[in-house]
Coordinates of C-alpha atoms in Angstrom, one line a residue:
X278 CA -11.9 -63.5 -43.7
X279 CA -10.1 -60.5 -44.9
X280 CA -10.6 -56.8 -45.8
X281 CA -10.1 -55.8 -49.4
X282 CA -10.2 -52.5 -51.1
X283 CA -11.6 -52.3 -54.7
X284 CA -11.3 -49.4 -57.0
X285 CA -13.3 -48.8 -60.2
X286 CA -13.4 -45.8 -62.5
X287 CA -16.4 -44.4 -64.3
X288 CA -15.4 -41.6 -66.6
X289 CA -13.3 -39.2 -64.7
X290 CA -14.6 -40.4 -61.3
X291 CA -13.0 -43.0 -59.2
X292 CA -14.9 -45.1 -56.6
X293 CA -13.3 -47.1 -53.8
X294 CA -15.1 -49.7 -51.8
X295 CA -13.8 -51.4 -48.6
X296 CA -15.3 -54.8 -48.2
X297 CA -15.3 -57.6 -45.6
X298 CA -14.9 -60.8 -47.5
X299 CA -14.4 -64.5 -46.9
X300 CA -12.8 -67.2 -49.0
X301 CA -14.2 -70.8 -49.1
X302 CA -13.8 -73.9 -51.2
X303 CA -16.8 -75.5 -52.9
X304 CA -16.6 -78.4 -55.3
X305 CA -12.9 -78.1 -55.4
X306 CA -13.0 -74.4 -56.4
X307 CA -12.0 -71.3 -54.3
X308 CA -14.9 -68.9 -54.1
X309 CA -15.2 -65.4 -52.4
X310 CA -18.2 -64.0 -50.6
X311 CA -18.8 -60.4 -49.6
X312 CA -20.0 -60.2 -46.0
X313 CA -20.2 -56.5 -45.4
X314 CA -19.5 -53.1 -47.0
X315 CA -17.1 -51.3 -44.6
X316 CA -16.8 -48.1 -46.7
X317 CA -18.9 -46.1 -44.3
X318 CA -16.7 -46.8 -41.3
X319 CA -13.9 -44.5 -40.2
X320 CA -10.4 -45.4 -41.1
X321 CA -9.4 -46.3 -37.5
X322 CA -12.3 -48.8 -37.3
X323 CA -11.2 -50.4 -40.5
X324 CA -7.7 -50.7 -39.3
X325 CA -8.9 -52.3 -36.1
X326 CA -10.9 -54.9 -38.1
X327 CA -7.8 -55.7 -40.1
X328 CA -5.7 -56.1 -36.9
X329 CA -8.2 -58.5 -35.4
X330 CA -8.3 -60.6 -38.6
X331 CA -4.5 -60.8 -38.4
X332 CA -4.8 -62.2 -34.9
X333 CA -3.6 -59.2 -33.0
X334 CA -5.0 -58.3 -29.6
X335 CA -6.6 -54.8 -29.4
X336 CA -6.3 -52.6 -26.4
X337 CA -8.7 -49.8 -25.5
X338 CA -7.0 -46.4 -26.1
X339 CA -7.6 -45.5 -22.5
X340 CA -5.6 -48.6 -21.4
X341 CA -2.7 -48.2 -23.8
X342 CA -0.9 -45.6 -21.7
X343 CA -0.5 -45.2 -18.0
X344 CA 0.4 -41.7 -16.7
X345 CA 2.6 -42.4 -13.7
X346 CA 3.1 -38.8 -12.6
X347 CA 2.1 -35.3 -13.6
X348 CA 4.1 -32.4 -12.5
X349 CA 3.4 -28.6 -12.9
X350 CA 5.9 -27.3 -15.4
X351 CA 4.7 -24.2 -17.3
X352 CA 5.5 -21.7 -14.5
X353 CA 8.9 -23.3 -14.0
X354 CA 9.7 -23.0 -17.7
X355 CA 8.7 -19.4 -17.8
X356 CA 10.8 -18.4 -14.7
X357 CA 13.8 -20.4 -15.9
X358 CA 13.5 -18.9 -19.3
X359 CA 13.8 -15.4 -17.9
X360 CA 16.5 -16.4 -15.4
X361 CA 18.6 -17.8 -18.2
X362 CA 18.1 -14.7 -20.3
X363 CA 19.2 -12.6 -17.4
X364 CA 22.2 -14.9 -16.9
X365 CA 21.2 -15.2 -13.3
X366 CA 23.3 -18.3 -12.7
X367 CA 26.4 -16.4 -14.1
X368 CA 25.5 -13.5 -11.8
X369 CA 25.8 -15.8 -8.8
X370 CA 29.1 -17.3 -9.8
X371 CA 31.0 -17.8 -13.0
X372 CA 31.8 -21.4 -12.4
X373 CA 29.0 -24.1 -12.4
X374 CA 28.6 -26.0 -9.2
X375 CA 25.8 -27.7 -7.2
X376 CA 25.6 -24.8 -4.7
X377 CA 25.0 -22.4 -7.6
X378 CA 22.2 -24.7 -8.9
X379 CA 20.6 -24.9 -5.5
X380 CA 20.7 -21.2 -5.0
X381 CA 19.1 -20.7 -8.4
X382 CA 16.5 -23.3 -7.4
X383 CA 15.7 -21.3 -4.2
X384 CA 15.4 -18.1 -6.2
X385 CA 13.1 -19.5 -8.8
X386 CA 11.3 -21.6 -6.2
X387 CA 10.5 -18.4 -4.2
X388 CA 9.0 -16.9 -7.4
X389 CA 6.7 -19.8 -8.2
X390 CA 5.9 -21.0 -4.7
X391 CA 7.2 -18.8 -1.8
X392 CA 7.5 -20.4 1.6
X393 CA 9.9 -21.7 4.2
X394 CA 13.0 -23.8 3.4
X395 CA 11.0 -26.9 4.3
X396 CA 8.4 -25.7 1.9
X397 CA 11.1 -25.1 -0.7
X398 CA 12.1 -28.8 -0.5
X399 CA 8.5 -29.7 -1.2
X400 CA 8.3 -27.3 -4.1
X401 CA 11.4 -28.9 -5.6
X402 CA 9.6 -32.3 -5.5
X403 CA 6.2 -31.0 -6.5
X404 CA 7.2 -29.3 -9.8
X405 CA 9.8 -29.9 -12.6
X406 CA 12.2 -27.4 -11.0
X407 CA 14.5 -30.0 -9.3
X408 CA 14.9 -32.0 -12.5
X409 CA 15.4 -28.9 -14.7
X410 CA 18.3 -27.8 -12.5
X411 CA 19.6 -31.2 -11.6
X412 CA 19.1 -30.9 -7.9
X413 CA 16.8 -33.9 -7.2
X414 CA 17.0 -35.2 -3.7
X415 CA 18.2 -31.9 -2.1
X416 CA 17.1 -31.5 1.5
X417 CA 17.0 -28.6 4.0
X418 CA 20.7 -29.1 5.0
X419 CA 21.7 -28.8 1.4
X420 CA 19.7 -25.6 1.0
X421 CA 21.3 -24.1 4.2
X422 CA 24.8 -24.9 3.0
X423 CA 24.0 -23.3 -0.3
X424 CA 22.7 -20.2 1.5
X425 CA 26.1 -19.9 3.3
X426 CA 27.8 -20.2 -0.1
X427 CA 25.6 -17.5 -1.6
X428 CA 26.2 -15.0 1.2
X429 CA 29.9 -15.1 0.7
X430 CA 29.3 -13.9 -2.9
X431 CA 26.8 -11.1 -2.0
X432 CA 29.4 -8.3 -2.6
X433 CA 30.3 -9.7 -6.1
X434 CA 26.6 -10.2 -7.0
X435 CA 25.7 -6.6 -6.1
X436 CA 28.8 -5.3 -7.9
X437 CA 27.7 -7.1 -11.0
X438 CA 24.1 -5.8 -10.7
X439 CA 25.4 -2.3 -10.3
X440 CA 27.6 -2.6 -13.4
X441 CA 24.5 -3.7 -15.3
X442 CA 22.1 -1.0 -14.2
X443 CA 23.9 1.9 -12.6
X444 CA 26.0 4.4 -14.5
X445 CA 27.6 7.8 -13.7
X446 CA 24.9 10.4 -13.2
X447 CA 22.3 7.7 -12.4
X448 CA 19.4 8.4 -10.1
X449 CA 19.3 5.8 -7.4
X450 CA 16.2 5.0 -5.2
X451 CA 16.7 4.1 -1.6
X452 CA 14.2 3.1 1.0
X453 CA 14.0 0.8 4.1
X454 CA 11.4 -1.5 5.5
X455 CA 11.1 -4.1 8.2
X456 CA 10.0 -7.7 8.6
X457 CA 9.2 -9.7 11.8
X458 CA 10.6 -12.9 13.2
X459 CA 9.1 -16.1 14.5
X460 CA 11.6 -16.7 17.3
X461 CA 13.7 -14.8 19.8
X462 CA 17.3 -16.0 19.4
X463 CA 18.7 -14.1 16.4
X464 CA 21.0 -11.2 17.4
X465 CA 19.7 -9.2 14.5
X466 CA 16.1 -9.3 15.8
X467 CA 15.2 -6.3 17.9
X468 CA 12.1 -4.4 18.8
X469 CA 11.6 -1.3 16.9
X470 CA 9.0 0.6 14.8
X471 CA 7.1 -2.2 13.1
X472 CA 5.9 -1.5 9.6
X473 CA 4.1 -4.9 9.8
X474 CA 1.8 -3.9 12.6
X475 CA 3.4 -6.4 15.0
X476 CA 5.1 -4.3 17.7
X477 CA 5.3 -7.3 20.1
X478 CA 7.7 -9.3 17.8
X479 CA 11.3 -8.9 17.0
X480 CA 12.2 -7.6 13.6
X481 CA 15.0 -6.7 11.2
X482 CA 15.4 -3.6 9.1
X483 CA 16.6 -3.9 5.5
X484 CA 17.5 -1.1 3.0
X485 CA 17.0 -1.6 -0.7
X486 CA 18.9 0.2 -3.5
X487 CA 17.1 0.3 -6.8
X488 CA 17.8 1.9 -10.2
X489 CA 15.4 4.5 -11.5
X490 CA 13.2 1.9 -13.1
X491 CA 12.8 0.0 -9.8
X492 CA 15.2 -2.9 -10.5
X493 CA 16.9 -4.0 -7.2
X494 CA 20.6 -3.6 -7.1
X495 CA 21.7 -4.2 -3.5
X496 CA 20.2 -4.9 -0.1
X497 CA 21.6 -4.6 3.4
X498 CA 20.2 -5.9 6.7
X499 CA 20.3 -3.9 9.9
X500 CA 19.2 -4.7 13.5
X501 CA 15.5 -4.2 14.2
X502 CA 15.9 -1.1 16.4
X503 CA 18.0 0.8 13.9
X504 CA 16.5 4.2 12.8
X505 CA 16.0 4.8 9.1
X506 CA 18.5 7.6 8.9
X507 CA 21.3 5.5 10.4
X508 CA 21.2 3.2 7.3
X509 CA 21.9 5.9 4.7
X510 CA 25.7 6.6 5.2
X511 CA 26.5 3.0 4.4
X512 CA 24.6 3.2 1.1
X513 CA 26.4 6.3 0.0
X514 CA 29.7 4.7 0.7
X515 CA 28.6 1.7 -1.3
X516 CA 27.6 3.8 -4.3
X517 CA 30.8 5.7 -4.3
X518 CA 33.5 3.3 -3.1
X519 CA 32.2 -0.1 -4.2
X520 CA 30.3 0.7 -7.3
X521 CA 32.7 3.4 -8.4
X522 CA 30.1 6.0 -9.5
X523 CA 31.7 9.4 -10.0
X524 CA 28.3 11.1 -9.8
X525 CA 25.0 9.9 -8.4
X526 CA 21.7 11.3 -7.2
X527 CA 20.2 9.6 -4.2
X528 CA 16.4 9.8 -3.9
X529 CA 15.3 8.9 -0.4
X530 CA 12.3 9.3 1.9
X531 CA 12.0 12.2 4.3
X532 CA 12.7 10.0 7.3
X533 CA 16.1 9.1 5.9
X534 CA 17.8 12.5 5.5
X535 CA 18.7 14.1 8.8
X536 CA 21.0 17.1 9.3
X537 CA 24.0 14.9 9.8
X538 CA 23.2 12.9 6.7
X539 CA 22.8 16.1 4.7
X540 CA 26.2 17.3 5.9
X541 CA 27.7 14.0 4.8
X542 CA 26.0 14.1 1.4
X543 CA 27.0 17.7 0.9
X544 CA 30.7 17.0 1.7
X545 CA 30.8 13.8 -0.5
X546 CA 32.1 14.7 -3.9
X547 CA 29.7 13.8 -6.7
X548 CA 26.7 13.0 -4.6
X549 CA 23.4 14.9 -5.0
X550 CA 20.1 14.1 -3.3
X551 CA 16.3 14.6 -3.5
X552 CA 14.2 14.2 -0.4
X553 CA 11.3 15.9 1.4
X554 CA 10.8 18.0 4.5
X555 CA 9.1 16.5 7.6
X556 CA 5.7 18.0 8.7
X557 CA 7.2 20.0 11.7
X558 CA 9.7 21.7 9.4
X559 CA 6.9 22.6 7.0
X560 CA 4.9 24.1 9.9
X561 CA 8.0 26.1 11.0
X562 CA 8.4 27.5 7.5
X563 CA 4.7 28.5 7.4
X564 CA 5.0 30.2 10.8
X565 CA 8.0 32.2 9.7
X566 CA 6.3 33.4 6.6
X567 CA 8.9 31.9 4.2
X568 CA 6.2 29.5 3.0
X569 CA 2.7 31.0 2.6
X570 CA 0.0 28.5 1.7
X571 CA -2.3 31.2 0.4
X572 CA 0.0 31.8 -2.5
X573 CA -0.8 28.4 -3.8
X574 CA -4.6 28.8 -4.1
X575 CA -4.2 29.2 -7.9
X576 CA -1.1 27.0 -8.5
X577 CA 0.2 23.7 -7.2
X578 CA 3.9 24.0 -7.7
X579 CA 6.6 26.6 -6.9
X580 CA 10.0 27.2 -5.3
X581 CA 10.9 29.0 -2.2
X582 CA 14.3 29.9 -0.6
X583 CA 15.5 29.7 3.0
X584 CA 19.1 30.7 2.9
X585 CA 19.5 30.5 6.7
X586 CA 18.2 26.9 7.3
X587 CA 18.8 25.4 3.8
X588 CA 21.7 27.1 2.2
X589 CA 22.5 26.0 -1.3
X590 CA 19.3 24.0 -1.6
X591 CA 16.1 24.3 -3.6
X592 CA 12.8 23.9 -1.8
X593 CA 10.0 22.9 -4.1
X594 CA 6.5 23.4 -2.7
X595 CA 3.8 21.0 -4.1
X596 CA 0.0 21.1 -3.4
X597 CA -2.2 18.2 -4.2
X598 CA -5.9 19.0 -3.4
X599 CA -6.9 15.3 -3.5
X600 CA -4.4 14.5 -0.7
X601 CA -5.6 17.6 1.1
X602 CA -9.2 16.5 1.0
X603 CA -8.3 13.0 2.2
X604 CA -6.3 14.3 5.1
X605 CA -9.1 16.6 6.1
X606 CA -11.6 13.8 6.0
X607 CA -9.4 11.5 8.0
X608 CA -8.7 14.2 10.7
X609 CA -12.4 14.9 11.1
X610 CA -13.1 11.2 11.6
X611 CA -10.2 10.7 14.1
X612 CA -11.3 13.8 16.1
X613 CA -14.8 12.4 16.3
X614 CA -13.6 9.0 17.4
X615 CA -11.4 10.5 20.1
X616 CA -14.3 12.6 21.4
X617 CA -16.3 9.4 21.8
X618 CA -13.7 7.9 24.0
X619 CA -13.3 11.2 26.0
X620 CA -17.0 11.5 26.4
X621 CA -17.1 8.0 27.9
X622 CA -14.5 9.0 30.4
X623 CA -16.4 12.2 31.3
X624 CA -19.5 10.1 31.8
X625 CA -17.7 7.8 34.2
X626 CA -16.4 10.8 36.2
X627 CA -19.7 12.5 36.4
X628 CA -21.3 9.1 37.5
X629 CA -18.7 8.7 40.2
X630 CA -17.3 5.4 38.9
X631 CA -14.0 7.1 38.1
X632 CA -12.4 9.6 40.5
X633 CA -9.0 10.9 41.5
X634 CA -6.9 13.0 39.2
X635 CA -4.3 10.3 38.8
X636 CA -6.9 7.6 37.8
X637 CA -8.7 9.9 35.4
X638 CA -5.3 10.8 33.9
X639 CA -4.4 7.2 33.4
X640 CA -7.7 6.6 31.6
X641 CA -7.3 9.8 29.5
X642 CA -3.8 9.1 28.2
X643 CA -4.6 6.0 26.1
X644 CA -7.8 7.7 24.7
X645 CA -5.7 10.6 23.4
X646 CA -2.9 8.4 22.1
X647 CA -5.2 5.9 20.4
X648 CA -5.7 8.0 17.3
X649 CA -2.8 10.3 17.9
X650 CA -5.0 13.3 18.5
X651 CA -3.5 14.5 21.8
X652 CA -2.1 17.6 20.2
X653 CA -5.6 18.7 19.2
X654 CA -7.3 18.5 22.6
X655 CA -7.0 20.5 25.8
X656 CA -8.1 18.6 28.9
X657 CA -8.7 19.7 32.5
X658 CA -8.6 17.1 35.3
X659 CA -9.3 17.4 39.0
X660 CA -10.1 14.7 41.5
X661 CA -13.8 14.9 40.7
X662 CA -14.1 16.5 37.3
X663 CA -12.9 16.0 33.8
X664 CA -13.5 18.3 30.8
X665 CA -12.1 18.5 27.3
X666 CA -12.3 20.7 24.3
X667 CA -10.7 21.0 20.9
X668 CA -7.8 23.3 20.1
X669 CA -9.5 25.0 17.2
X670 CA -6.6 27.3 16.4
X671 CA -4.1 24.4 16.2
X672 CA -6.5 22.3 14.1
X673 CA -7.0 25.2 11.7
X674 CA -3.3 25.8 11.4
X675 CA -2.7 22.1 10.5
X676 CA -5.7 22.0 8.1
X677 CA -4.2 25.0 6.2
X678 CA -1.3 22.8 5.3
X679 CA -3.4 19.8 4.1
X680 CA -2.2 18.6 0.7
X681 CA 1.2 20.4 0.9
X682 CA 4.6 18.8 0.8
X683 CA 7.9 20.4 0.2
X684 CA 10.8 18.7 -1.6
X685 CA 14.4 19.6 -1.0
X686 CA 17.3 18.9 -3.3
X687 CA 20.9 19.8 -3.9
X688 CA 20.4 19.7 -7.7
X689 CA 20.3 23.1 -9.5
X690 CA 17.8 24.1 -12.1
X691 CA 20.4 23.4 -14.7
X692 CA 20.8 19.8 -13.4
X693 CA 17.0 19.1 -13.2
X694 CA 13.9 21.1 -13.7
X695 CA 11.4 21.7 -11.0
X696 CA 8.8 19.4 -12.5
X697 CA 11.4 16.6 -13.0
X698 CA 12.5 16.9 -9.3
X699 CA 8.9 16.2 -8.3
X700 CA 8.7 13.2 -10.8
X701 CA 12.0 11.9 -9.5
X702 CA 10.7 11.9 -5.9
X703 CA 7.4 10.4 -6.8
X704 CA 9.3 7.7 -8.6
X705 CA 10.3 6.5 -5.1
X706 CA 7.1 4.5 -5.3
X707 CA 9.1 2.0 -7.3
X708 CA 10.9 1.0 -4.1
X709 CA 7.6 0.9 -2.3
X710 CA 6.3 -1.5 -5.0
X711 CA 9.4 -3.7 -4.4
X712 CA 8.6 -3.9 -0.7
X713 CA 5.0 -4.7 -1.5
X714 CA 6.1 -7.6 -3.7
X715 CA 8.7 -8.8 -1.1
X716 CA 6.2 -8.8 1.8
X717 CA 3.1 -9.8 -0.2
X718 CA 2.0 -13.0 -1.8
X719 CA 4.6 -12.7 -4.5
X720 CA 7.7 -13.5 -2.4
X721 CA 6.6 -13.7 1.3
X722 CA 9.9 -12.5 2.9
X723 CA 8.1 -12.6 6.3
X724 CA 7.9 -14.1 8.8
X725 CA 11.6 -14.9 9.1
X726 CA 12.3 -18.3 10.7
X727 CA 16.1 -18.3 10.7
X728 CA 18.1 -17.9 13.9
X729 CA 21.6 -17.3 12.6
X730 CA 22.4 -13.7 11.4
X731 CA 24.2 -14.9 8.2
X732 CA 21.2 -17.1 7.3
X733 CA 18.9 -14.1 7.8
X734 CA 21.1 -12.1 5.5
X735 CA 21.2 -14.9 2.9
X736 CA 17.4 -15.2 3.1
X737 CA 16.9 -11.5 2.4
X738 CA 19.4 -11.7 -0.5
X739 CA 17.5 -14.6 -2.0
X740 CA 14.3 -12.6 -1.7
X741 CA 15.9 -9.6 -3.4
X742 CA 17.2 -11.7 -6.3
X743 CA 13.8 -13.3 -6.6
X744 CA 12.3 -9.8 -6.9
X745 CA 14.9 -9.1 -9.6
X746 CA 13.5 -12.0 -11.5
X747 CA 9.9 -11.1 -10.7
X748 CA 10.5 -7.5 -11.9
X749 CA 11.5 -8.7 -15.3
X750 CA 8.7 -11.2 -15.6
X751 CA 6.1 -8.6 -14.7
X752 CA 7.7 -6.2 -17.3
X753 CA 7.6 -8.9 -20.0
X754 CA 4.0 -9.9 -19.2
X755 CA 2.5 -6.4 -19.2
X756 CA 0.4 -7.2 -22.3
X757 CA -1.3 -10.1 -20.3
X758 CA -1.6 -8.3 -16.9
X759 CA -3.8 -5.5 -15.7
X760 CA -0.6 -3.5 -15.5
X761 CA -0.4 -0.3 -17.6
X762 CA 1.8 -1.0 -20.6
X763 CA 2.4 2.6 -21.5
X764 CA 1.7 4.8 -18.5
X765 CA 1.4 8.4 -19.8
X766 CA 3.5 11.2 -18.4
X767 CA 1.3 13.9 -17.0
X768 CA 2.3 17.5 -17.9
X769 CA 1.5 18.4 -14.3
X770 CA 4.0 16.5 -12.1
X771 CA 2.0 17.1 -8.9
X772 CA -1.3 15.9 -10.2
X773 CA -2.5 12.3 -9.6
X774 CA -1.1 9.8 -12.0
X775 CA -3.5 8.6 -14.6
X776 CA -3.7 5.3 -16.5
X777 CA -3.6 5.0 -20.3
X778 CA -6.8 4.3 -22.2
X779 CA -5.6 0.7 -22.9
X780 CA -5.1 0.1 -19.2
X781 CA -8.6 1.5 -18.4
X782 CA -10.0 -0.7 -21.1
X783 CA -8.4 -3.8 -19.5
X784 CA -9.7 -2.8 -16.1
X785 CA -13.3 -2.3 -17.3
X786 CA -13.5 -5.3 -19.6
X787 CA -11.2 -7.6 -17.7
X788 CA -9.6 -8.6 -21.0
X789 CA -6.4 -7.8 -22.9
X790 CA -6.2 -6.0 -26.3
X791 CA -6.3 -9.5 -27.9
X792 CA -9.5 -10.5 -26.2
X793 CA -8.0 -12.9 -23.7
X794 CA -8.8 -12.7 -20.0
X795 CA -6.5 -10.2 -18.2
X796 CA -4.6 -11.6 -15.2
X797 CA -2.8 -10.5 -12.1
X798 CA 0.8 -11.7 -11.8
X799 CA 0.0 -14.6 -9.4
X800 CA -3.0 -15.8 -11.4
X801 CA -0.9 -15.9 -14.5
X802 CA 1.7 -18.0 -12.8
X803 CA -1.2 -20.3 -11.6
X804 CA -2.4 -20.5 -15.2
X805 CA 1.1 -21.4 -16.4
X806 CA 1.3 -24.2 -13.8
X807 CA -1.5 -26.0 -15.4
X808 CA 0.8 -27.0 -18.2
X809 CA 2.3 -30.2 -16.9
X810 CA 5.0 -32.7 -17.7
X811 CA 3.6 -36.2 -17.7
X812 CA 5.6 -39.4 -17.1
X813 CA 3.9 -42.1 -19.2
X814 CA 4.3 -45.8 -19.5
X815 CA 3.3 -47.9 -22.5
X816 CA 1.0 -50.9 -21.8
X817 CA 3.1 -54.0 -21.0
X818 CA 6.4 -52.2 -21.0
X819 CA 8.8 -51.2 -18.2
X820 CA 10.2 -48.1 -19.8
X821 CA 8.6 -44.6 -19.5
X822 CA 8.8 -41.4 -21.5
X823 CA 8.0 -37.8 -20.5
X824 CA 5.9 -35.3 -22.5
X825 CA 4.7 -31.8 -21.9
X826 CA 1.1 -31.0 -22.5
X827 CA 0.4 -28.7 -25.4
X828 CA 0.4 -25.1 -24.1
X829 CA -2.8 -23.1 -24.4
X830 CA -2.8 -19.9 -26.4
X831 CA -2.3 -17.9 -23.3
X832 CA 0.5 -20.1 -22.0
X833 CA 2.2 -20.0 -25.4
X834 CA 2.1 -16.2 -25.4
X835 CA 3.4 -15.9 -21.9
X836 CA 6.3 -18.2 -22.6
X837 CA 7.1 -16.3 -25.8
X838 CA 7.0 -12.9 -24.1
X839 CA 9.4 -14.3 -21.4
X840 CA 11.7 -15.6 -24.2
X841 CA 11.9 -12.4 -26.2
X842 CA 11.5 -9.5 -23.6
X843 CA 14.4 -7.0 -23.7
X844 CA 16.8 -7.5 -20.8
X845 CA 20.2 -6.0 -19.8
X846 CA 23.0 -8.4 -19.0
X847 CA 26.7 -8.1 -18.5
X848 CA 28.6 -6.6 -21.4

């Protein structure tokens, strides 16, 4: 039997027929018989019949290939694409080596799957990252050795980042945060003010320098008991001496700039600063009459002068009614909660179950400290009585300052307008965003498991470089994320920031401008990870080949954005 194709023409039309035929001999003559018309069958079925008639063995398509392994690849491709565009490997060291590849793997690995170094080893084996960077088989000891290698190059790395992103006259953001330890043997770990809400654990302090757009440039680790203001002088020296900036403006939080620091900043040539006054200082100005809150009933921005206390400085008063209402509401709630605790103590005293001035005082102290309302209550304690009342005058005086904050700067009006000073200080939120990413699910800098001080410093440096990569990925993927692509600049610098119409549309519809589902940064990485690299074996053969699955439209767009986003690299 065989399959034959016949063609006949009728006028301008051509007709083809695919027939199953057999040949046989009868009376010494070869004759042909049509067994079936196969024209209606699909081409692959006809080819299969031809193959069977030729004596070939057919295999079910599902059995022709064996997928030996499938590894997540899309998120690795995206992160490495951006890392290569940023010349991140060259930033670590100019010469290729295994340590450099391992450090790049740890940086990218923290972006795609943050965790411990043991978890990093698993990440290398559970994605295409190890094979992409040629670090297959690396174990924890290899990673620790690479961390030691990296720390030796921290100064050069920060210098290169500063050369990329900091220039004379640049405005630099500086802030500090803390992260806690699991363990008690590291000399850097000390008890201090815990921003993580874990006062019983040891912690470290780390200060982060960013450019005005929020890109991290340098990080430094301090012992856990170190006060914020003690970290600033080293950063000023770093900006001037190491980075060689002739003129720079440091924007720092109010807890950073003490009188001693102001004196150092003032006497350091080419350094200006923007910060804010603490609440007690604002109260002092209000009591002295230099600052009169009533003058800001019709305006929310103005400048005042205090030559005696702040010579050569501009004091910029800002009033935000929304913050004022929030603080008033919170105070009311905390006062009420404190009164509930105090009323319970008064009930115990009147019932005779609590007596003695010392015992009553021991019970009253924690109740007043619990919500930090001690300053707003007056208590009277004897051996058998306990009474309390609110300090209405003090409460009213504090309420009059709700919503007010005062900025201080060494910049003149010629250097920077009043509104731009406010915008510059509010831009410090970029550093807060960095800490949120470092501590949150993006990078998970905490808890810290290392015991050696240099390993802790190397861990923080890796996290900072991972945030550098994350910052650029988030910037490139703005069209796909809920992030505002074009955040409008408000004409009122004090007013609450508003989102653009396109960002509000994304938030309401949960879709981008192209109609695709909008994502958060982490869900987009998860979506990219569904693009896999499959190791496949042909039936009956020992050799294998690897092939990526075709990217979805969203994955293709994310990869394209990472490949073409504008970046700044070494000149």
